PDB file of C-alpha atoms in Angstrom:
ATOM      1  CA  UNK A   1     118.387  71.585 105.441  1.00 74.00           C
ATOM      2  CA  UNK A   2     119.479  74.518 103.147  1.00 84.00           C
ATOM      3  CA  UNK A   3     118.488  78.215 103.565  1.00 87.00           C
ATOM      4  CA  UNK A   4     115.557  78.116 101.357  1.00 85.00           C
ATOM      5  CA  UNK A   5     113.740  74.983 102.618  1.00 87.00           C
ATOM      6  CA  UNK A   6     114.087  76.757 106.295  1.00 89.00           C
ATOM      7  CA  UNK A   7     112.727  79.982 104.580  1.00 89.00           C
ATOM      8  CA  UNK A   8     109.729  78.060 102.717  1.00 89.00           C
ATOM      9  CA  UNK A   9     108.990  76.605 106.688  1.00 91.00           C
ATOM     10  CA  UNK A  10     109.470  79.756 108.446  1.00 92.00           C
ATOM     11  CA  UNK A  11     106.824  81.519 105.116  1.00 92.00           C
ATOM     12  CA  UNK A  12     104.424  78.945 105.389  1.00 91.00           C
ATOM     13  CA  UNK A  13     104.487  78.779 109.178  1.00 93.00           C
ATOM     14  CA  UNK A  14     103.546  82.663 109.254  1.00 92.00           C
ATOM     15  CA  UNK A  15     101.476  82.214 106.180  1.00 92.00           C
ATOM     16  CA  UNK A  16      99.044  79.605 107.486  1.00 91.00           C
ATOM     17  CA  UNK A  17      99.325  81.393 111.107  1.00 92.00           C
ATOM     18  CA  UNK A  18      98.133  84.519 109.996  1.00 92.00           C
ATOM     19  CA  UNK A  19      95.623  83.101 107.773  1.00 89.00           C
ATOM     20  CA  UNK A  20      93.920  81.404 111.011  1.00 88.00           C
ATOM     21  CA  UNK A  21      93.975  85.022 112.487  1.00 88.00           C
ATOM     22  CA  UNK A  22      91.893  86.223 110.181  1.00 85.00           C
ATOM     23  CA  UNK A  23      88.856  84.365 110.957  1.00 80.00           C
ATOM     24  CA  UNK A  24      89.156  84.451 114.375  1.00 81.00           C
ATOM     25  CA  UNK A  25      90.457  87.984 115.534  1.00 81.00           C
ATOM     26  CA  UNK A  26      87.879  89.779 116.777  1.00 78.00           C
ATOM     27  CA  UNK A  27      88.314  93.265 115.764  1.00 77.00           C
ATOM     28  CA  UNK A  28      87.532  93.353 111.935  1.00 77.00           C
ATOM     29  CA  UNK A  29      90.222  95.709 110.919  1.00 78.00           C
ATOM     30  CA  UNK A  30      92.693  93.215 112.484  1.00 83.00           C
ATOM     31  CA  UNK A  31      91.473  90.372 110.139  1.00 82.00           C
ATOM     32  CA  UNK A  32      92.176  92.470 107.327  1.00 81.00           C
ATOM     33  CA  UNK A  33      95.575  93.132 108.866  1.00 85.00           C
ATOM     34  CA  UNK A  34      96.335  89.599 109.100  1.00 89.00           C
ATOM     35  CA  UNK A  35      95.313  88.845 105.396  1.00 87.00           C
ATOM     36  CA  UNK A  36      98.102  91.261 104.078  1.00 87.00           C
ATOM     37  CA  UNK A  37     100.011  89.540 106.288  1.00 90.00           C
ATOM     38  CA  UNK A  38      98.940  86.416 104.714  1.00 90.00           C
ATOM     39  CA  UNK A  39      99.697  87.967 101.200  1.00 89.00           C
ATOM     40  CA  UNK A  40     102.648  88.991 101.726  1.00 90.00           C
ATOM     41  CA  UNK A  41     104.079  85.772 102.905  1.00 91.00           C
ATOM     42  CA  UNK A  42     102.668  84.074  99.799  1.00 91.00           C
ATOM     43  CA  UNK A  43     104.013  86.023  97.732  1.00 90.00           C
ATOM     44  CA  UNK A  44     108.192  85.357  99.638  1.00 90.00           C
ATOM     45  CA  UNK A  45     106.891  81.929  98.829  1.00 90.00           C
ATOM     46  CA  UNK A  46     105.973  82.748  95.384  1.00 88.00           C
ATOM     47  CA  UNK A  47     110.099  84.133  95.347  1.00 87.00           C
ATOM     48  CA  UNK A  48     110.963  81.100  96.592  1.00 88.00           C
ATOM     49  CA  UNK A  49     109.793  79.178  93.250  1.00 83.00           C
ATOM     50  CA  UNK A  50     111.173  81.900  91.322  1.00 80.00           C
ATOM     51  CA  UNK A  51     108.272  83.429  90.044  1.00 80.00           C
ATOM     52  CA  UNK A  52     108.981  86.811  91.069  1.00 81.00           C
ATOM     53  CA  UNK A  53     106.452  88.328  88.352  1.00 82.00           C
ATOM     54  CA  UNK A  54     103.627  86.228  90.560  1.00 83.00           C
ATOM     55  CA  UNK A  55     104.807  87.814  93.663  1.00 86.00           C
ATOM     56  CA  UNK A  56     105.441  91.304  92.716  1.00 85.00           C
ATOM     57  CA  UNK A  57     101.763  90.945  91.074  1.00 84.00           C
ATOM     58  CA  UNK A  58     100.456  89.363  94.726  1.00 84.00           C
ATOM     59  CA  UNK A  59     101.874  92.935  96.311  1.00 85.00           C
ATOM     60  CA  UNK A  60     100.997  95.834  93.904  1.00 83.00           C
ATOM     61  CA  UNK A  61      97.502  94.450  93.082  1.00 82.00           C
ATOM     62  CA  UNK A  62      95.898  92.612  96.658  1.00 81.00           C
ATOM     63  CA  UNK A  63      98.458  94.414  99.179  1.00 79.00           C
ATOM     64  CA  UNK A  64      98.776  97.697  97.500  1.00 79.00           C
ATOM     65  CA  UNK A  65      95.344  97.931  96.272  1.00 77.00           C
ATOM     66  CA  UNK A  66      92.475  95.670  97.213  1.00 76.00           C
ATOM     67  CA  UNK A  67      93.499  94.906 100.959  1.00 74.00           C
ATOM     68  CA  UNK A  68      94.215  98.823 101.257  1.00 75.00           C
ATOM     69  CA  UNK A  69      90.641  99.537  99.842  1.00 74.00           C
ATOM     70  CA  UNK A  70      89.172  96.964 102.036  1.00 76.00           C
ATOM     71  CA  UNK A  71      90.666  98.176 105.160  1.00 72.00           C
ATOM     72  CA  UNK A  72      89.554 101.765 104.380  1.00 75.00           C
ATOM     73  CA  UNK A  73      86.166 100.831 103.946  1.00 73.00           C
ATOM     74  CA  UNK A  74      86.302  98.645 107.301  1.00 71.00           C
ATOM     75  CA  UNK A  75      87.372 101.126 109.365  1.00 69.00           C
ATOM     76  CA  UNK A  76      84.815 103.710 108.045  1.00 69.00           C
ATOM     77  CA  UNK A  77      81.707 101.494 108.462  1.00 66.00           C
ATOM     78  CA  UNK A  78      82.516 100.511 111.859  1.00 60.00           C
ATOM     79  CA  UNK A  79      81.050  96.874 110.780  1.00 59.00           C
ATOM     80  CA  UNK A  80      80.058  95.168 114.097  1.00 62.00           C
ATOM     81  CA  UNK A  81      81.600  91.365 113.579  1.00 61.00           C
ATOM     82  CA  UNK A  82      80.583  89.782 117.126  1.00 63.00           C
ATOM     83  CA  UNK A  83      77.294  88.069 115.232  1.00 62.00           C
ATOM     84  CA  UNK A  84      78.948  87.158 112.293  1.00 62.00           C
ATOM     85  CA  UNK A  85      82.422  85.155 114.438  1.00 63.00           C
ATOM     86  CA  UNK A  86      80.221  83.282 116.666  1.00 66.00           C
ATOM     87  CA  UNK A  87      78.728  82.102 113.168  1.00 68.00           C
ATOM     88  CA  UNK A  88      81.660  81.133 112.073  1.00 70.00           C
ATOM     89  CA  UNK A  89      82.354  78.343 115.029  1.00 72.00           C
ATOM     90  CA  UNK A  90      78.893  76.684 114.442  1.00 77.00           C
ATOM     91  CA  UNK A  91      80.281  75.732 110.536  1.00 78.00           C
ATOM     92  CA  UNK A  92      83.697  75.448 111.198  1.00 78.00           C
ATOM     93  CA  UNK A  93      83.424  71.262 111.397  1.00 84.00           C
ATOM     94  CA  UNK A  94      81.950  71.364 107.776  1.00 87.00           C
ATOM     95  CA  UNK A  95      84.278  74.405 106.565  1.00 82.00           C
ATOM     96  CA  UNK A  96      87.294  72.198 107.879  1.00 84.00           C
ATOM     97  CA  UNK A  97      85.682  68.926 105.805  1.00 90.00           C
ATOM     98  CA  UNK A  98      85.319  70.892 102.806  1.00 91.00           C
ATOM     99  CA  UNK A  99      89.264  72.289 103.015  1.00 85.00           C
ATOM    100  CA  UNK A 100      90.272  68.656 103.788  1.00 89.00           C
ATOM    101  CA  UNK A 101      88.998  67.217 100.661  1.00 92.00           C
ATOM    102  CA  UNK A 102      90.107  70.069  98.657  1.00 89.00           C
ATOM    103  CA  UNK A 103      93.419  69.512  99.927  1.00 86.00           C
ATOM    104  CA  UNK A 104      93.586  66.053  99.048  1.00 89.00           C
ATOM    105  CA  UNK A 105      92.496  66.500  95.818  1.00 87.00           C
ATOM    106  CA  UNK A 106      95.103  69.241  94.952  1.00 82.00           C
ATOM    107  CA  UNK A 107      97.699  67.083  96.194  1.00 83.00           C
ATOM    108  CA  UNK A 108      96.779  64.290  94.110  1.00 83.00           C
ATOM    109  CA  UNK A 109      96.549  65.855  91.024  1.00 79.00           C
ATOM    110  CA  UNK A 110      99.830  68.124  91.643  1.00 75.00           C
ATOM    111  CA  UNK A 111     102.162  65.121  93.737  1.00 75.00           C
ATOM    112  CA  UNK A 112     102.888  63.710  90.315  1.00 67.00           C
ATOM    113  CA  UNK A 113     104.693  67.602  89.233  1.00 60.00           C
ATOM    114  CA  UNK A 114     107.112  67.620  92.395  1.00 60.00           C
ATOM    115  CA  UNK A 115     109.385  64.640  91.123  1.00 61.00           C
ATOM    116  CA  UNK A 116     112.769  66.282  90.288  1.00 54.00           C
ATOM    117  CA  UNK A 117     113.719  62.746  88.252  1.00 59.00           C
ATOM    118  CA  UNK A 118     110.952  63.556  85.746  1.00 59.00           C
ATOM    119  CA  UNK A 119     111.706  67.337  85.197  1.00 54.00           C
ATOM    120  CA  UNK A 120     111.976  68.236  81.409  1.00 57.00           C
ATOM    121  CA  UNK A 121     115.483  70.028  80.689  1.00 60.00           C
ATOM    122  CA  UNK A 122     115.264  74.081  80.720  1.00 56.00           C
ATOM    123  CA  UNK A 123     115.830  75.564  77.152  1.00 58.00           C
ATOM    124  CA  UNK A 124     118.546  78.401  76.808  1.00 53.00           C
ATOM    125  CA  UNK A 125     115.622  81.013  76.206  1.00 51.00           C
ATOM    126  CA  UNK A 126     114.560  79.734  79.787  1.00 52.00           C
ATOM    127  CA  UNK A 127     117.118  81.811  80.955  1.00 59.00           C
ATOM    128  CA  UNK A 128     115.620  84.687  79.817  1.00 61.00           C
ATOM    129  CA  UNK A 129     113.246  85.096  83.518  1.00 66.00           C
ATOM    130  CA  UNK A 130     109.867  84.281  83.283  1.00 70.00           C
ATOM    131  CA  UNK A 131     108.659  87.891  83.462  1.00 74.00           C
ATOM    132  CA  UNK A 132     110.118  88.588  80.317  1.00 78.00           C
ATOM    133  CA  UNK A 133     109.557  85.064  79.026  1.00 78.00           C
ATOM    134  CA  UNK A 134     105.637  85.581  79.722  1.00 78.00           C
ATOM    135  CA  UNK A 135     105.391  89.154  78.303  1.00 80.00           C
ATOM    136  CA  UNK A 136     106.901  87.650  75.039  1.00 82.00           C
ATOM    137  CA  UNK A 137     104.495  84.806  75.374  1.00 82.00           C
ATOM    138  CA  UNK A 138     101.328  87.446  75.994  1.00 83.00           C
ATOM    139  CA  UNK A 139     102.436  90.332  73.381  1.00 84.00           C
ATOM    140  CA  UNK A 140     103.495  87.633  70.816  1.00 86.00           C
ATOM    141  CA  UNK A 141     101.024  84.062  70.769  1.00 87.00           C
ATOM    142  CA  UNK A 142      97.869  85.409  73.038  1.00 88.00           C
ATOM    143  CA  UNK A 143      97.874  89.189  71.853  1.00 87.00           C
ATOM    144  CA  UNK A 144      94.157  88.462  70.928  1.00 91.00           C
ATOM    145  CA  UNK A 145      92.583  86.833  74.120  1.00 89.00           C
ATOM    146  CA  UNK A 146      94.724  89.770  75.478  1.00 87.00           C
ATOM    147  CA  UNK A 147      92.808  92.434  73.789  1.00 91.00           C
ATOM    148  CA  UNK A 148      89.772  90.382  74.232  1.00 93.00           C
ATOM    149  CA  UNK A 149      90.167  90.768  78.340  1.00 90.00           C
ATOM    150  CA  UNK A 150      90.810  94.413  78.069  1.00 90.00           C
ATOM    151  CA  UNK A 151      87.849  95.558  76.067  1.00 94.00           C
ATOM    152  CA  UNK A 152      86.049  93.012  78.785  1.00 93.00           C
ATOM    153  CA  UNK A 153      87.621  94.768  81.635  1.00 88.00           C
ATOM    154  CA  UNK A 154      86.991  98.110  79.577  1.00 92.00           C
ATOM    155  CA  UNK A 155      83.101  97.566  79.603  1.00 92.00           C
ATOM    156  CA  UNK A 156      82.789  96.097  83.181  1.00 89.00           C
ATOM    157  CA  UNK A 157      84.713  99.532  84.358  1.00 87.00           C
ATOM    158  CA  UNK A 158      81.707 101.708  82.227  1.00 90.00           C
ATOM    159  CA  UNK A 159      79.078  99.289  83.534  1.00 87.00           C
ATOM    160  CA  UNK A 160      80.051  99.295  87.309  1.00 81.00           C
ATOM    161  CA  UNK A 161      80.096 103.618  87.071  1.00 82.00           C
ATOM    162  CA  UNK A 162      76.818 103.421  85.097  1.00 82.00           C
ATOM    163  CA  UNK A 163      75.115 101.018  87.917  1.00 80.00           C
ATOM    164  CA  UNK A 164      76.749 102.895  90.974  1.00 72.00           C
ATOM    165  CA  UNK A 165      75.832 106.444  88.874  1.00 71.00           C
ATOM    166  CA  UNK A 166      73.239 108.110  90.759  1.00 68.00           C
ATOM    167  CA  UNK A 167      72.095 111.847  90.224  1.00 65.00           C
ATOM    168  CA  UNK A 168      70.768 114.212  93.335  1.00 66.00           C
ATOM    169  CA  UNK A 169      67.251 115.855  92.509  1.00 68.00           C
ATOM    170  CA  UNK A 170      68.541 118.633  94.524  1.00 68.00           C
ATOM    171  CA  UNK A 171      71.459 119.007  92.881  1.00 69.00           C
ATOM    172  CA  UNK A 172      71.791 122.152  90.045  1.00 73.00           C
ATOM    173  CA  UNK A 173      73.773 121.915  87.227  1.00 72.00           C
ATOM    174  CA  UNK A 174      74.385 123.336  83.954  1.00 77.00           C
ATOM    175  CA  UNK A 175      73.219 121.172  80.454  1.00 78.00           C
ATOM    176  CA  UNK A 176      75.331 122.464  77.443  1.00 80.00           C
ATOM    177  CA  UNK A 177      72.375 120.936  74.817  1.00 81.00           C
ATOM    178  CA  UNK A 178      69.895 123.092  75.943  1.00 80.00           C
ATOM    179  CA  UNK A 179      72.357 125.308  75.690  1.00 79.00           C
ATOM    180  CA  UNK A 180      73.229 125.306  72.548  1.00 80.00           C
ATOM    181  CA  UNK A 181      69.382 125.510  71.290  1.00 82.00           C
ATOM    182  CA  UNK A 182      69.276 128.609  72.568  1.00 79.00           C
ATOM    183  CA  UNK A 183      67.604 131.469  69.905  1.00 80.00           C
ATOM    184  CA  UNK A 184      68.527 135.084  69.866  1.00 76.00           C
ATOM    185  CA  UNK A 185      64.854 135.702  70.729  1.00 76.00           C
ATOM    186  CA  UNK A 186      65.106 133.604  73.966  1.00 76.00           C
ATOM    187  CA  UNK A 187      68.356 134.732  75.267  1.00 76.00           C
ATOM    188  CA  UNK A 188      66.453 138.574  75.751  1.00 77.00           C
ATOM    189  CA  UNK A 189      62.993 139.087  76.912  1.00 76.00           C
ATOM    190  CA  UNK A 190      61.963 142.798  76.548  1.00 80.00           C
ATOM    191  CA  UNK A 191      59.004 143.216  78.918  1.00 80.00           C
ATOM    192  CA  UNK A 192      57.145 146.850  79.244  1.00 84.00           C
ATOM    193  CA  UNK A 193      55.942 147.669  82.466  1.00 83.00           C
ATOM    194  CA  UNK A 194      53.773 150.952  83.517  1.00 83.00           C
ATOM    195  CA  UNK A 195      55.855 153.429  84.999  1.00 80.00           C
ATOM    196  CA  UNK A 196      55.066 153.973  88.332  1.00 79.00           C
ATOM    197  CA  UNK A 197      55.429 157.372  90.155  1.00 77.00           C
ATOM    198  CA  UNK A 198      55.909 157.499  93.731  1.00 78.00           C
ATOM    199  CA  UNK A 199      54.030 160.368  95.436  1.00 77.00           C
ATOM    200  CA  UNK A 200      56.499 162.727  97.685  1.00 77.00           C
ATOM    201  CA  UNK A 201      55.668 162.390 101.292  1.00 75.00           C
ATOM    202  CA  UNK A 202      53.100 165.124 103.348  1.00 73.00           C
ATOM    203  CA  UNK A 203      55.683 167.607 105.117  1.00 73.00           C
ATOM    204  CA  UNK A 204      55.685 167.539 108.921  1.00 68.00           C
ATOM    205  CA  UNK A 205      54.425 170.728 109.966  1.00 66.00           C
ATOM    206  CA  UNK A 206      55.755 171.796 113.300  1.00 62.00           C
ATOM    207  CA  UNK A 207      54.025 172.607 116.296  1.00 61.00           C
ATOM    208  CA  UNK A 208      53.418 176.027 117.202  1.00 54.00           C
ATOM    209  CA  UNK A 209      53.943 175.442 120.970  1.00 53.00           C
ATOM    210  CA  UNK A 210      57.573 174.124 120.547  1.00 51.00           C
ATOM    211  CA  UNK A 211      60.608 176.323 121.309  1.00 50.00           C
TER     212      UNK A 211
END
């Protein structure tokens, strides 16, 4: 056994260990714990194949970003999980079913990929990394479906902060159009009021008996 089949063991060891964790820890900001846990051995495994842009993407985007987010909004709703575990156990018989067949299907379909007899020969431009290999294939054969996804992502971004967009009734704020459609004659109001004259006070007259 080589270095890399005992690393591939030792990542998929922690990797399915910590994903068991996080369905049955019972705090819920250790669950989300675990799964960066999980993510992060996936993506050593992911180093393993030599797909390093896979891996690097597994970290920045779910470790970095999404699993960050999540535990941030855990740990500030205080979300009370005891209900939800013991849940968990009554369906775990059909949840395991479920992940059985899927298993067995994946491996059938993917069994036939893992012979090393029937592997094609790399080209030279192989050579090249497959980062760079699929940023040549993206910017160069699929720069369309890739401008297609952004203007998707583009509108989904202006449609999530127009749902989530709420305004406060009590809040007071300025509107430059009304603004602007304001005339001379409504920016000054010249309003005559009666003068009025304040009478001076009665003088105090002093008492003849005082010192």
């Amino acid at each position: 056994m080589d270095i890399t089949t005992a690393l591939f063991y030792v990542f998929s060891f922690v990797l399915l260990a910590s994903a068991f964790r996080v369905i049955t820890a019972k705090s819920t900001v250790h669950s989300a714990l675990f799964l960066i846990l999980a993510f992060f051995n996936a993506s050593c495994v992911w180093m393993l194949l030599k797909a390093e842009f896979l891996a690097i993407t597994l970290v920045l985007v779910y470790i970095g970003a999404v699993m960050v987010l999540f535990l941030f909004v855990v740990m500030m709703l205080d979300f009370e999980s005891t209900q939800v575990r013991e849940s968990i156990w009554k369906h775990m018989p059909v949840a395991g079913l479920i992940g059985a067949l899927i298993a067995l299907e994946m491996a059938a379909i993917l069994m036939g990929g893992f012979r090393v007899s029937d592997a094609p020969e790399i080209p030279g431009m192989a050579q090249l990394g497959n980062t760079k290999l699929l940023g040549v294939q993206i910017y160069t054969n699929y720069l369309f479906p890739l401008q297609i996804a952004a203007v998707l992502l583009l509108v989904a971004i202006i449609a999530a902060i127009a749902l989530t967009l709420r305004g406060r009734k009590d809040s007071r704020h300025q509107d430059p159009s009304q603004q602007v459609k304001v005339t001379k004659a409504q920016r000054l109001k010249i309003v005559k009021v009666a003068a009025t004259v304040e009478q001076p006070a009665a003088p105090v007259e002093k008492n003849e008996g005082a010192a």
